[in-house]
Amino acid sequence: MTRNRPLGALPVPILAAPMAGGPSTPELVIAVAEAGGFGFLAGGYATVDSLAEQVGRVRARTDRFGVNLFVPNRRPMDADTFRAYAEALVPEAEALGVGIDPEPVDDDDLWTAKLEWLLDHPVPVVSLTFGLPDAAEVAALHAVGTAVLASVTTPEEGRSAAELGVDGLVVQGPGAGGHSAGHDPRRLPSPVDGAELVRRVVDGVGLPVIAAGGVDGPGAIRALLDAGAEAVAIGTLLLRSEEAGTAPAHRRALADPRFEETVVTHCFTGRPARALRNGFIERHGAQAPFAYPAVHHLTRPIRRAAAAAEDPERLHLWAGTGYRSAEERPAGEIVRDLAAALRRG
Ligand SMILES: Cc1cc2nc3c(=O)[nH]c(=O)nc-3n(C[C@H](O)[C@H](O)[C@H](O)COP(=O)(O)O)c2cc1C
């Protein structure tokens, strides 16, 4: 294990950010690693069998990869507010011909089972989001040779992670697509400049930092590296790449001028996430409770049906602020071009 450089020596300081729910695929991870970067598989929402199968395919081609997991981080939920939200969503479900279950569903995203599998089949790096594990879980991963990265959105979260003995931090700025990595699931990301946030965490915590969030090209990567990041993770820039498993309606929406901006909303999952503003957000953004994962389970049939029907107005169109720069090209080309532009300065 390399405690000072958790990702090892990287020819290209660019990572494929983990993107659960379809976009991250073994092919995407391999393409980015083979272009000289580093790839993350998304363990979130996956079953243990699916995670095992994906790790197997990546491991056969590269060791420049990691696995990302959601740390369970539940908060008390008001059942009446949840039921009122479920009621408000009935017309959305009816429009797509599906039913929704108004009873709140809770789970830990198979945290224990996935962690056990990763201890039995160690991977080079495990990154964590939504919260922090126990120090004993970090130590167990270290004992099998796995480096551990914790995702943080503030210097305070970085200091809490450092106390657990993690090897590095993924510092996610507020422009990031998808869920905020914040440890308080009810807190919206603070509107701080991403490079300034990296600087504060680098100075205040002293662990290696991978920066992420709002990257729209080489200039943004350069600013994050100059702020002290060892490497930069890109998510949105890869969503339209050939190897990504992004739903067709999501892919098209990213390039559709009808979608004019991104907003942070918790109406799809009960946890703040940045997405293209669409009809579902307009109708429900103000009413949704902060109740993850109950709201995730509640809206899932609607989102699945919307994806199948290619209805972008009822789909969670996760996107970072750099979405206009997401191109439909092979991921390896995207990473190589960014790296070449970085080298030119
Ligand atoms: C579709 C999508 C899914 C995501 N899923 C995850 C995830 O499973 N785990 C995680 O730590 N971050 C997840 N993120 C956040 C990314 O890892 C990363 O922080 C973000 O994409 C960086 O910002 P950018 O999209 O502006 O490049 C997701 C982002 C997107 C766009």
mmCIF file of C-alpha atoms and ligand atoms in Angstrom:
data_model
loop_
_atom_site.group_PDB
_atom_site.id
_atom_site.type_symbol
_atom_site.label_atom_id
_atom_site.label_comp_id
_atom_site.label_asym_id
_atom_site.label_seq_id
_atom_site.Cartn_x
_atom_site.Cartn_y
_atom_site.Cartn_z
ATOM 1 C CA MET A 1 0.000 0.000 0.000
ATOM 2 C CA THR A 2 1.228 3.462 -0.856
ATOM 3 C CA ARG A 3 0.008 5.715 1.942
ATOM 4 C CA ASN A 4 1.358 8.870 0.378
ATOM 5 C CA ARG A 5 0.015 8.281 -3.112
ATOM 6 C CA PRO A 6 -3.089 6.161 -2.740
ATOM 7 C CA LEU A 7 -3.554 5.834 -6.509
ATOM 8 C CA GLY A 8 0.102 5.002 -7.203
ATOM 9 C CA ALA A 9 2.004 6.834 -9.955
ATOM 10 C CA LEU A 10 -0.457 7.975 -12.617
ATOM 11 C CA PRO A 11 0.689 8.773 -16.162
ATOM 12 C CA VAL A 12 -2.350 11.052 -16.495
ATOM 13 C CA PRO A 13 -3.865 12.828 -13.437
ATOM 14 C CA ILE A 14 -7.448 12.117 -14.481
ATOM 15 C CA LEU A 15 -9.921 9.692 -12.924
ATOM 16 C CA ALA A 16 -13.228 8.306 -14.098
ATOM 17 C CA ALA A 17 -15.471 9.242 -11.176
ATOM 18 C CA PRO A 18 -17.759 6.480 -9.904
ATOM 19 C CA MET A 19 -21.286 6.931 -11.307
ATOM 20 C CA ALA A 20 -23.812 4.481 -9.903
ATOM 21 C CA GLY A 21 -27.096 3.587 -11.533
ATOM 22 C CA GLY A 22 -25.722 2.635 -14.952
ATOM 23 C CA PRO A 23 -23.148 5.146 -16.277
ATOM 24 C CA SER A 24 -20.048 3.476 -14.746
ATOM 25 C CA THR A 25 -19.198 0.274 -16.613
ATOM 26 C CA PRO A 26 -16.121 -1.976 -16.658
ATOM 27 C CA GLU A 27 -15.516 -0.762 -20.236
ATOM 28 C CA LEU A 28 -15.451 2.879 -19.084
ATOM 29 C CA VAL A 29 -13.031 2.096 -16.243
ATOM 30 C CA ILE A 30 -10.739 0.106 -18.551
ATOM 31 C CA ALA A 31 -10.785 2.809 -21.261
ATOM 32 C CA VAL A 32 -9.799 5.544 -18.794
ATOM 33 C CA ALA A 33 -7.112 3.378 -17.163
ATOM 34 C CA GLU A 34 -5.684 2.418 -20.572
ATOM 35 C CA ALA A 35 -5.523 6.120 -21.491
ATOM 36 C CA GLY A 36 -3.194 6.564 -18.490
ATOM 37 C CA GLY A 37 -5.800 7.586 -15.908
ATOM 38 C CA PHE A 38 -7.541 5.680 -13.146
ATOM 39 C CA GLY A 39 -11.089 4.331 -13.095
ATOM 40 C CA PHE A 40 -13.690 3.771 -10.408
ATOM 41 C CA LEU A 41 -16.412 1.176 -10.546
ATOM 42 C CA ALA A 42 -19.639 2.213 -8.841
ATOM 43 C CA GLY A 43 -20.598 -0.291 -6.150
ATOM 44 C CA GLY A 44 -23.622 1.771 -5.088
ATOM 45 C CA TYR A 45 -27.003 0.085 -5.836
ATOM 46 C CA ALA A 46 -25.140 -2.967 -7.220
ATOM 47 C CA THR A 47 -25.665 -6.490 -5.890
ATOM 48 C CA VAL A 48 -22.614 -8.361 -4.613
ATOM 49 C CA ASP A 49 -22.756 -10.664 -7.660
ATOM 50 C CA SER A 50 -22.866 -7.771 -10.090
ATOM 51 C CA LEU A 51 -20.018 -6.002 -8.292
ATOM 52 C CA ALA A 52 -17.965 -9.212 -8.349
ATOM 53 C CA GLU A 53 -18.580 -9.676 -12.056
ATOM 54 C CA GLN A 54 -17.591 -6.072 -12.838
ATOM 55 C CA VAL A 55 -14.439 -6.230 -10.714
ATOM 56 C CA GLY A 56 -13.474 -9.477 -12.460
ATOM 57 C CA ARG A 57 -13.745 -7.895 -15.894
ATOM 58 C CA VAL A 58 -11.709 -4.828 -14.912
ATOM 59 C CA ARG A 59 -9.083 -6.788 -12.978
ATOM 60 C CA ALA A 60 -8.350 -8.867 -16.060
ATOM 61 C CA ARG A 61 -7.205 -5.721 -17.880
ATOM 62 C CA THR A 62 -5.781 -3.234 -15.371
ATOM 63 C CA ASP A 63 -4.901 -2.636 -11.747
ATOM 64 C CA ARG A 64 -5.475 1.119 -12.022
ATOM 65 C CA PHE A 65 -8.978 0.927 -10.607
ATOM 66 C CA GLY A 66 -10.989 1.236 -7.443
ATOM 67 C CA VAL A 67 -14.472 0.489 -6.170
ATOM 68 C CA ASN A 68 -16.797 3.090 -4.698
ATOM 69 C CA LEU A 69 -19.378 2.296 -2.014
ATOM 70 C CA PHE A 70 -22.201 4.211 -0.331
ATOM 71 C CA VAL A 71 -21.718 4.365 3.435
ATOM 72 C CA PRO A 72 -25.060 3.936 5.231
ATOM 73 C CA ASN A 73 -25.923 7.218 6.902
ATOM 74 C CA ARG A 74 -29.543 7.203 7.986
ATOM 75 C CA ARG A 75 -31.385 10.040 9.698
ATOM 76 C CA PRO A 76 -34.817 10.018 11.335
ATOM 77 C CA MET A 77 -37.634 10.653 8.885
ATOM 78 C CA ASP A 78 -41.077 12.198 9.347
ATOM 79 C CA ALA A 79 -43.513 9.501 8.165
ATOM 80 C CA ASP A 80 -46.394 11.923 7.503
ATOM 81 C CA THR A 81 -44.303 14.163 5.256
ATOM 82 C CA PHE A 82 -43.108 11.076 3.409
ATOM 83 C CA ARG A 83 -46.675 9.811 2.835
ATOM 84 C CA ALA A 84 -47.800 13.256 1.621
ATOM 85 C CA TYR A 85 -44.957 13.174 -0.907
ATOM 86 C CA ALA A 86 -45.914 9.658 -1.996
ATOM 87 C CA GLU A 87 -49.480 10.911 -2.553
ATOM 88 C CA ALA A 88 -48.227 13.841 -4.646
ATOM 89 C CA LEU A 89 -46.272 11.449 -6.877
ATOM 90 C CA VAL A 90 -49.247 9.234 -7.777
ATOM 91 C CA PRO A 91 -50.083 11.222 -10.962
ATOM 92 C CA GLU A 92 -46.428 10.864 -12.103
ATOM 93 C CA ALA A 93 -46.618 7.099 -11.643
ATOM 94 C CA GLU A 94 -50.021 6.902 -13.347
ATOM 95 C CA ALA A 95 -48.727 8.870 -16.332
ATOM 96 C CA LEU A 96 -46.166 6.091 -16.854
ATOM 97 C CA GLY A 97 -48.525 3.214 -15.990
ATOM 98 C CA VAL A 98 -46.662 2.064 -12.869
ATOM 99 C CA GLY A 99 -47.515 1.828 -9.176
ATOM 100 C CA ILE A 100 -45.566 3.228 -6.227
ATOM 101 C CA ASP A 101 -45.379 1.928 -2.668
ATOM 102 C CA PRO A 102 -46.267 4.612 -0.090
ATOM 103 C CA GLU A 103 -44.584 2.652 2.736
ATOM 104 C CA PRO A 104 -41.044 3.911 3.398
ATOM 105 C CA VAL A 105 -38.368 1.353 2.501
ATOM 106 C CA ASP A 106 -35.025 1.460 4.283
ATOM 107 C CA ASP A 107 -31.796 -0.382 3.466
ATOM 108 C CA ASP A 108 -28.022 -0.116 3.887
ATOM 109 C CA ASP A 109 -27.244 -0.708 0.187
ATOM 110 C CA LEU A 110 -25.711 -4.079 1.201
ATOM 111 C CA TRP A 111 -22.852 -2.228 2.883
ATOM 112 C CA THR A 112 -21.710 -5.129 5.068
ATOM 113 C CA ALA A 113 -21.951 -7.730 2.312
ATOM 114 C CA LYS A 114 -20.053 -5.593 -0.219
ATOM 115 C CA LEU A 115 -17.381 -4.692 2.322
ATOM 116 C CA GLU A 116 -16.930 -8.367 3.210
ATOM 117 C CA TRP A 117 -16.606 -9.255 -0.462
ATOM 118 C CA LEU A 118 -13.968 -6.544 -0.911
ATOM 119 C CA LEU A 119 -12.046 -7.868 2.093
ATOM 120 C CA ASP A 120 -12.108 -11.365 0.581
ATOM 121 C CA HIS A 121 -11.238 -10.124 -2.947
ATOM 122 C CA PRO A 122 -9.088 -7.033 -2.336
ATOM 123 C CA VAL A 123 -8.976 -4.247 -4.912
ATOM 124 C CA PRO A 124 -6.295 -1.520 -5.085
ATOM 125 C CA VAL A 125 -8.521 1.305 -3.805
ATOM 126 C CA VAL A 126 -11.931 1.660 -2.152
ATOM 127 C CA SER A 127 -13.563 5.086 -2.143
ATOM 128 C CA LEU A 128 -16.522 5.934 0.048
ATOM 129 C CA THR A 129 -19.287 8.484 -0.200
ATOM 130 C CA PHE A 130 -22.285 9.784 1.810
ATOM 131 C CA GLY A 131 -20.530 9.340 5.166
ATOM 132 C CA LEU A 132 -17.667 7.710 6.988
ATOM 133 C CA PRO A 133 -17.058 4.097 7.972
ATOM 134 C CA ASP A 134 -15.731 2.925 11.348
ATOM 135 C CA ALA A 135 -11.994 3.155 11.964
ATOM 136 C CA ALA A 136 -12.049 -0.668 12.245
ATOM 137 C CA GLU A 137 -13.468 -0.946 8.710
ATOM 138 C CA VAL A 138 -10.713 1.325 7.371
ATOM 139 C CA ALA A 139 -8.135 -0.786 9.230
ATOM 140 C CA ALA A 140 -9.624 -4.002 7.801
ATOM 141 C CA LEU A 141 -9.282 -2.658 4.249
ATOM 142 C CA HIS A 142 -5.693 -1.601 4.977
ATOM 143 C CA ALA A 143 -4.952 -5.074 6.320
ATOM 144 C CA VAL A 144 -5.768 -6.596 2.905
ATOM 145 C CA GLY A 145 -3.669 -3.982 1.076
ATOM 146 C CA THR A 146 -6.493 -1.699 -0.071
ATOM 147 C CA ALA A 147 -6.044 2.083 0.077
ATOM 148 C CA VAL A 148 -9.088 3.982 1.328
ATOM 149 C CA LEU A 149 -10.377 7.330 0.057
ATOM 150 C CA ALA A 150 -13.179 9.236 1.763
ATOM 151 C CA SER A 151 -15.323 11.718 -0.177
ATOM 152 C CA VAL A 152 -15.773 15.071 1.543
ATOM 153 C CA THR A 153 -17.350 18.433 0.755
ATOM 154 C CA THR A 154 -15.867 20.596 3.542
ATOM 155 C CA PRO A 155 -12.564 20.842 5.465
ATOM 156 C CA GLU A 156 -14.426 19.672 8.612
ATOM 157 C CA GLU A 157 -15.547 16.473 6.884
ATOM 158 C CA GLY A 158 -11.939 16.055 5.715
ATOM 159 C CA ARG A 159 -10.631 16.299 9.278
ATOM 160 C CA SER A 160 -13.175 13.712 10.508
ATOM 161 C CA ALA A 161 -12.089 11.360 7.723
ATOM 162 C CA ALA A 162 -8.404 11.899 8.528
ATOM 163 C CA GLU A 163 -9.033 10.836 12.139
ATOM 164 C CA LEU A 164 -10.129 7.432 10.844
ATOM 165 C CA GLY A 165 -6.802 6.874 9.111
ATOM 166 C CA VAL A 166 -7.934 7.089 5.486
ATOM 167 C CA ASP A 167 -5.211 7.435 2.840
ATOM 168 C CA GLY A 168 -6.679 10.326 0.901
ATOM 169 C CA LEU A 169 -9.737 12.457 0.246
ATOM 170 C CA VAL A 170 -11.989 12.963 -2.735
ATOM 171 C CA VAL A 171 -12.895 16.633 -2.405
ATOM 172 C CA GLN A 172 -16.167 17.188 -4.210
ATOM 173 C CA GLY A 173 -17.014 20.773 -5.140
ATOM 174 C CA PRO A 174 -20.572 22.083 -5.446
ATOM 175 C CA GLY A 175 -20.680 21.967 -9.276
ATOM 176 C CA ALA A 176 -20.504 18.147 -9.252
ATOM 177 C CA GLY A 177 -23.115 16.093 -11.041
ATOM 178 C CA GLY A 178 -25.129 13.512 -9.123
ATOM 179 C CA HIS A 179 -25.390 13.204 -5.367
ATOM 180 C CA SER A 180 -23.539 15.468 -3.031
ATOM 181 C CA ALA A 181 -20.991 13.432 -1.078
ATOM 182 C CA GLY A 182 -21.807 15.479 2.032
ATOM 183 C CA HIS A 183 -21.943 13.600 5.309
ATOM 184 C CA ASP A 184 -25.117 15.389 6.427
ATOM 185 C CA PRO A 185 -27.769 14.183 3.964
ATOM 186 C CA ARG A 186 -29.880 17.305 4.611
ATOM 187 C CA ARG A 187 -27.169 19.844 3.845
ATOM 188 C CA LEU A 188 -26.972 21.437 0.417
ATOM 189 C CA PRO A 189 -23.447 21.888 -0.939
ATOM 190 C CA SER A 190 -22.064 25.322 0.016
ATOM 191 C CA PRO A 191 -21.543 27.635 -2.972
ATOM 192 C CA VAL A 192 -17.751 27.713 -2.694
ATOM 193 C CA ASP A 193 -15.322 27.784 -5.636
ATOM 194 C CA GLY A 194 -14.056 24.239 -6.210
ATOM 195 C CA ALA A 195 -10.365 25.203 -6.377
ATOM 196 C CA GLU A 196 -10.707 27.292 -3.192
ATOM 197 C CA LEU A 197 -12.300 24.313 -1.439
ATOM 198 C CA VAL A 198 -9.417 22.074 -2.526
ATOM 199 C CA ARG A 199 -6.910 24.631 -1.240
ATOM 200 C CA ARG A 200 -8.654 24.770 2.149
ATOM 201 C CA VAL A 201 -8.740 20.983 2.490
ATOM 202 C CA VAL A 202 -5.136 20.536 1.349
ATOM 203 C CA ASP A 203 -3.957 23.183 3.829
ATOM 204 C CA GLY A 204 -6.248 22.145 6.671
ATOM 205 C CA VAL A 205 -6.060 18.351 6.523
ATOM 206 C CA GLY A 206 -2.761 17.378 4.970
ATOM 207 C CA LEU A 207 -3.907 14.214 3.140
ATOM 208 C CA PRO A 208 -3.555 13.602 -0.618
ATOM 209 C CA VAL A 209 -6.556 15.084 -2.422
ATOM 210 C CA ILE A 210 -8.423 14.003 -5.534
ATOM 211 C CA ALA A 211 -10.602 16.891 -6.698
ATOM 212 C CA ALA A 212 -13.983 16.552 -8.414
ATOM 213 C CA GLY A 213 -16.905 18.647 -9.473
ATOM 214 C CA GLY A 214 -17.957 20.945 -12.280
ATOM 215 C CA VAL A 215 -15.075 20.129 -14.625
ATOM 216 C CA ASP A 216 -15.809 21.362 -18.169
ATOM 217 C CA GLY A 217 -12.363 21.078 -19.747
ATOM 218 C CA PRO A 218 -8.598 21.265 -19.233
ATOM 219 C CA GLY A 219 -8.702 24.762 -17.676
ATOM 220 C CA ALA A 220 -10.845 23.532 -14.793
ATOM 221 C CA ILE A 221 -8.569 20.512 -14.272
ATOM 222 C CA ARG A 222 -5.500 22.750 -14.260
ATOM 223 C CA ALA A 223 -7.091 25.054 -11.640
ATOM 224 C CA LEU A 224 -7.814 22.076 -9.349
ATOM 225 C CA LEU A 225 -4.286 20.659 -9.788
ATOM 226 C CA ASP A 226 -2.801 24.094 -9.108
ATOM 227 C CA ALA A 227 -4.881 24.243 -5.918
ATOM 228 C CA GLY A 228 -3.031 21.159 -4.686
ATOM 229 C CA ALA A 229 -5.031 18.164 -5.974
ATOM 230 C CA GLU A 230 -2.982 15.105 -7.031
ATOM 231 C CA ALA A 231 -5.545 14.239 -9.671
ATOM 232 C CA VAL A 232 -9.021 15.210 -10.820
ATOM 233 C CA ALA A 233 -12.072 12.982 -11.152
ATOM 234 C CA ILE A 234 -14.478 13.668 -14.006
ATOM 235 C CA GLY A 235 -18.012 12.367 -14.119
ATOM 236 C CA THR A 236 -20.272 14.447 -16.330
ATOM 237 C CA LEU A 237 -17.637 14.777 -19.087
ATOM 238 C CA LEU A 238 -17.815 10.979 -19.480
ATOM 239 C CA LEU A 239 -21.606 10.571 -19.356
ATOM 240 C CA ARG A 240 -21.988 10.673 -23.154
ATOM 241 C CA SER A 241 -18.851 8.620 -23.852
ATOM 242 C CA GLU A 242 -19.313 5.436 -25.862
ATOM 243 C CA GLU A 243 -18.349 3.176 -22.946
ATOM 244 C CA ALA A 244 -20.685 4.765 -20.389
ATOM 245 C CA GLY A 245 -23.931 2.959 -19.593
ATOM 246 C CA THR A 246 -25.919 6.206 -19.411
ATOM 247 C CA ALA A 247 -29.623 5.814 -20.290
ATOM 248 C CA PRO A 248 -30.406 7.022 -23.849
ATOM 249 C CA ALA A 249 -32.842 9.728 -22.647
ATOM 250 C CA HIS A 250 -30.213 11.025 -20.205
ATOM 251 C CA ARG A 251 -27.543 11.067 -22.931
ATOM 252 C CA ARG A 252 -29.784 13.008 -25.280
ATOM 253 C CA ALA A 253 -30.907 15.481 -22.607
ATOM 254 C CA LEU A 254 -27.289 16.417 -21.860
ATOM 255 C CA ALA A 255 -26.979 17.702 -25.436
ATOM 256 C CA ASP A 256 -30.517 19.073 -25.760
ATOM 257 C CA PRO A 257 -30.703 22.910 -25.649
ATOM 258 C CA ARG A 258 -34.166 22.551 -24.033
ATOM 259 C CA PHE A 259 -32.385 21.726 -20.758
ATOM 260 C CA GLU A 260 -30.877 25.048 -19.851
ATOM 261 C CA GLU A 261 -29.387 24.612 -16.389
ATOM 262 C CA THR A 262 -28.515 22.270 -13.558
ATOM 263 C CA VAL A 263 -29.984 22.545 -10.058
ATOM 264 C CA VAL A 264 -29.448 20.741 -6.771
ATOM 265 C CA THR A 265 -32.552 18.774 -5.805
ATOM 266 C CA HIS A 266 -33.500 16.035 -3.373
ATOM 267 C CA CYS A 267 -36.831 15.264 -5.045
ATOM 268 C CA PHE A 268 -35.614 12.053 -6.757
ATOM 269 C CA THR A 269 -33.824 10.311 -3.886
ATOM 270 C CA GLY A 270 -34.261 12.353 -0.695
ATOM 271 C CA ARG A 271 -30.603 13.417 -0.811
ATOM 272 C CA PRO A 272 -29.253 16.530 -2.574
ATOM 273 C CA ALA A 273 -28.014 15.840 -6.101
ATOM 274 C CA ARG A 274 -27.236 18.045 -9.081
ATOM 275 C CA ALA A 275 -29.361 17.389 -12.170
ATOM 276 C CA LEU A 276 -30.634 19.063 -15.317
ATOM 277 C CA ARG A 277 -33.773 20.992 -14.343
ATOM 278 C CA ASN A 278 -36.789 19.146 -15.776
ATOM 279 C CA GLY A 279 -40.537 18.851 -15.252
ATOM 280 C CA PHE A 280 -40.305 16.504 -12.251
ATOM 281 C CA ILE A 281 -38.056 18.960 -10.406
ATOM 282 C CA GLU A 282 -40.350 21.884 -11.286
ATOM 283 C CA ARG A 283 -43.347 20.034 -9.907
ATOM 284 C CA HIS A 284 -41.827 18.393 -6.808
ATOM 285 C CA GLY A 285 -38.555 20.092 -5.912
ATOM 286 C CA ALA A 286 -40.157 22.205 -3.190
ATOM 287 C CA GLN A 287 -42.209 19.460 -1.515
ATOM 288 C CA ALA A 288 -39.830 16.504 -1.309
ATOM 289 C CA PRO A 289 -38.646 15.398 2.143
ATOM 290 C CA PHE A 290 -34.972 14.826 2.936
ATOM 291 C CA ALA A 291 -35.387 11.083 3.428
ATOM 292 C CA TYR A 292 -32.732 8.931 1.740
ATOM 293 C CA PRO A 293 -33.022 6.067 0.842
ATOM 294 C CA ALA A 294 -36.815 6.035 1.332
ATOM 295 C CA VAL A 295 -37.418 8.617 -1.432
ATOM 296 C CA HIS A 296 -34.975 6.773 -3.713
ATOM 297 C CA HIS A 297 -37.069 3.600 -3.339
ATOM 298 C CA LEU A 298 -40.338 5.533 -3.660
ATOM 299 C CA THR A 299 -39.447 7.168 -6.989
ATOM 300 C CA ARG A 300 -37.546 4.224 -8.442
ATOM 301 C CA PRO A 301 -40.492 2.706 -10.388
ATOM 302 C CA ILE A 302 -41.223 6.136 -11.890
ATOM 303 C CA ARG A 303 -37.590 6.672 -12.895
ATOM 304 C CA ARG A 304 -37.250 3.158 -14.305
ATOM 305 C CA ALA A 305 -40.407 3.559 -16.380
ATOM 306 C CA ALA A 306 -39.296 7.040 -17.507
ATOM 307 C CA ALA A 307 -35.954 5.615 -18.658
ATOM 308 C CA ALA A 308 -37.707 2.783 -20.540
ATOM 309 C CA ALA A 309 -40.165 5.243 -22.132
ATOM 310 C CA GLU A 310 -37.297 7.676 -22.865
ATOM 311 C CA ASP A 311 -39.180 10.415 -20.992
ATOM 312 C CA PRO A 312 -36.547 12.942 -19.820
ATOM 313 C CA GLU A 313 -39.107 14.994 -17.887
ATOM 314 C CA ARG A 314 -39.547 12.295 -15.216
ATOM 315 C CA LEU A 315 -35.986 11.005 -15.116
ATOM 316 C CA HIS A 316 -33.177 12.027 -12.755
ATOM 317 C CA LEU A 317 -30.861 13.660 -15.287
ATOM 318 C CA TRP A 318 -27.738 13.854 -13.084
ATOM 319 C CA ALA A 319 -25.340 16.441 -14.491
ATOM 320 C CA GLY A 320 -22.592 18.709 -13.250
ATOM 321 C CA THR A 321 -22.270 22.337 -14.264
ATOM 322 C CA GLY A 322 -19.878 21.360 -17.077
ATOM 323 C CA TYR A 323 -22.528 19.310 -18.919
ATOM 324 C CA ARG A 324 -22.395 21.377 -22.101
ATOM 325 C CA SER A 325 -18.867 20.036 -22.700
ATOM 326 C CA ALA A 326 -19.843 16.337 -22.465
ATOM 327 C CA GLU A 327 -19.071 14.780 -25.835
ATOM 328 C CA GLU A 328 -20.201 11.619 -27.572
ATOM 329 C CA ARG A 329 -16.780 10.048 -28.149
ATOM 330 C CA PRO A 330 -14.701 7.134 -26.860
ATOM 331 C CA ALA A 331 -13.707 7.787 -23.231
ATOM 332 C CA GLY A 332 -10.033 7.104 -23.997
ATOM 333 C CA GLU A 333 -10.043 9.931 -26.545
ATOM 334 C CA ILE A 334 -11.688 12.317 -24.094
ATOM 335 C CA VAL A 335 -9.041 11.575 -21.454
ATOM 336 C CA ARG A 336 -6.117 11.662 -23.921
ATOM 337 C CA ASP A 337 -7.234 15.046 -25.307
ATOM 338 C CA LEU A 338 -7.604 16.493 -21.805
ATOM 339 C CA ALA A 339 -4.148 15.168 -20.897
ATOM 340 C CA ALA A 340 -2.592 16.605 -24.058
ATOM 341 C CA ALA A 341 -4.159 20.021 -23.345
ATOM 342 C CA LEU A 342 -2.826 19.870 -19.769
ATOM 343 C CA ARG A 343 0.678 19.099 -21.062
ATOM 344 C CA ARG A 344 0.486 22.072 -23.460
ATOM 345 C CA GLY A 345 -0.320 24.184 -20.373
HETATM 346 C C1 LIG B 1 -24.609 10.020 -13.013
HETATM 347 C C2 LIG B 1 -23.742 10.215 -11.800
HETATM 348 C C3 LIG B 1 -23.674 9.219 -10.836
HETATM 349 C C4 LIG B 1 -22.845 9.376 -9.709
HETATM 350 N N1 LIG B 1 -22.725 8.352 -8.805
HETATM 351 C C5 LIG B 1 -21.804 8.442 -7.813
HETATM 352 C C6 LIG B 1 -21.511 7.322 -6.981
HETATM 353 O O1 LIG B 1 -22.062 6.234 -7.142
HETATM 354 N N2 LIG B 1 -20.589 7.470 -5.994
HETATM 355 C C7 LIG B 1 -19.903 8.660 -5.811
HETATM 356 O O2 LIG B 1 -19.057 8.726 -4.919
HETATM 357 N N3 LIG B 1 -20.148 9.715 -6.603
HETATM 358 C C8 LIG B 1 -21.067 9.628 -7.597
HETATM 359 N N4 LIG B 1 -21.253 10.689 -8.432
HETATM 360 C C9 LIG B 1 -20.425 11.896 -8.266
HETATM 361 C C10 LIG B 1 -19.114 11.682 -9.015
HETATM 362 O O3 LIG B 1 -18.368 10.662 -8.427
HETATM 363 C C11 LIG B 1 -18.275 12.968 -9.054
HETATM 364 O O4 LIG B 1 -18.131 13.520 -7.774
HETATM 365 C C12 LIG B 1 -18.895 14.009 -9.973
HETATM 366 O O5 LIG B 1 -19.364 13.410 -11.157
HETATM 367 C C13 LIG B 1 -17.864 15.044 -10.316
HETATM 368 O O6 LIG B 1 -18.461 16.170 -10.879
HETATM 369 P P1 LIG B 1 -18.731 16.317 -12.472
HETATM 370 O O7 LIG B 1 -19.901 15.422 -12.752
HETATM 371 O O8 LIG B 1 -19.103 17.762 -12.597
HETATM 372 O O9 LIG B 1 -17.500 15.900 -13.186
HETATM 373 C C14 LIG B 1 -22.097 10.567 -9.554
HETATM 374 C C15 LIG B 1 -22.168 11.559 -10.536
HETATM 375 C C16 LIG B 1 -22.963 11.395 -11.648
HETATM 376 C C17 LIG B 1 -22.981 12.482 -12.705
#
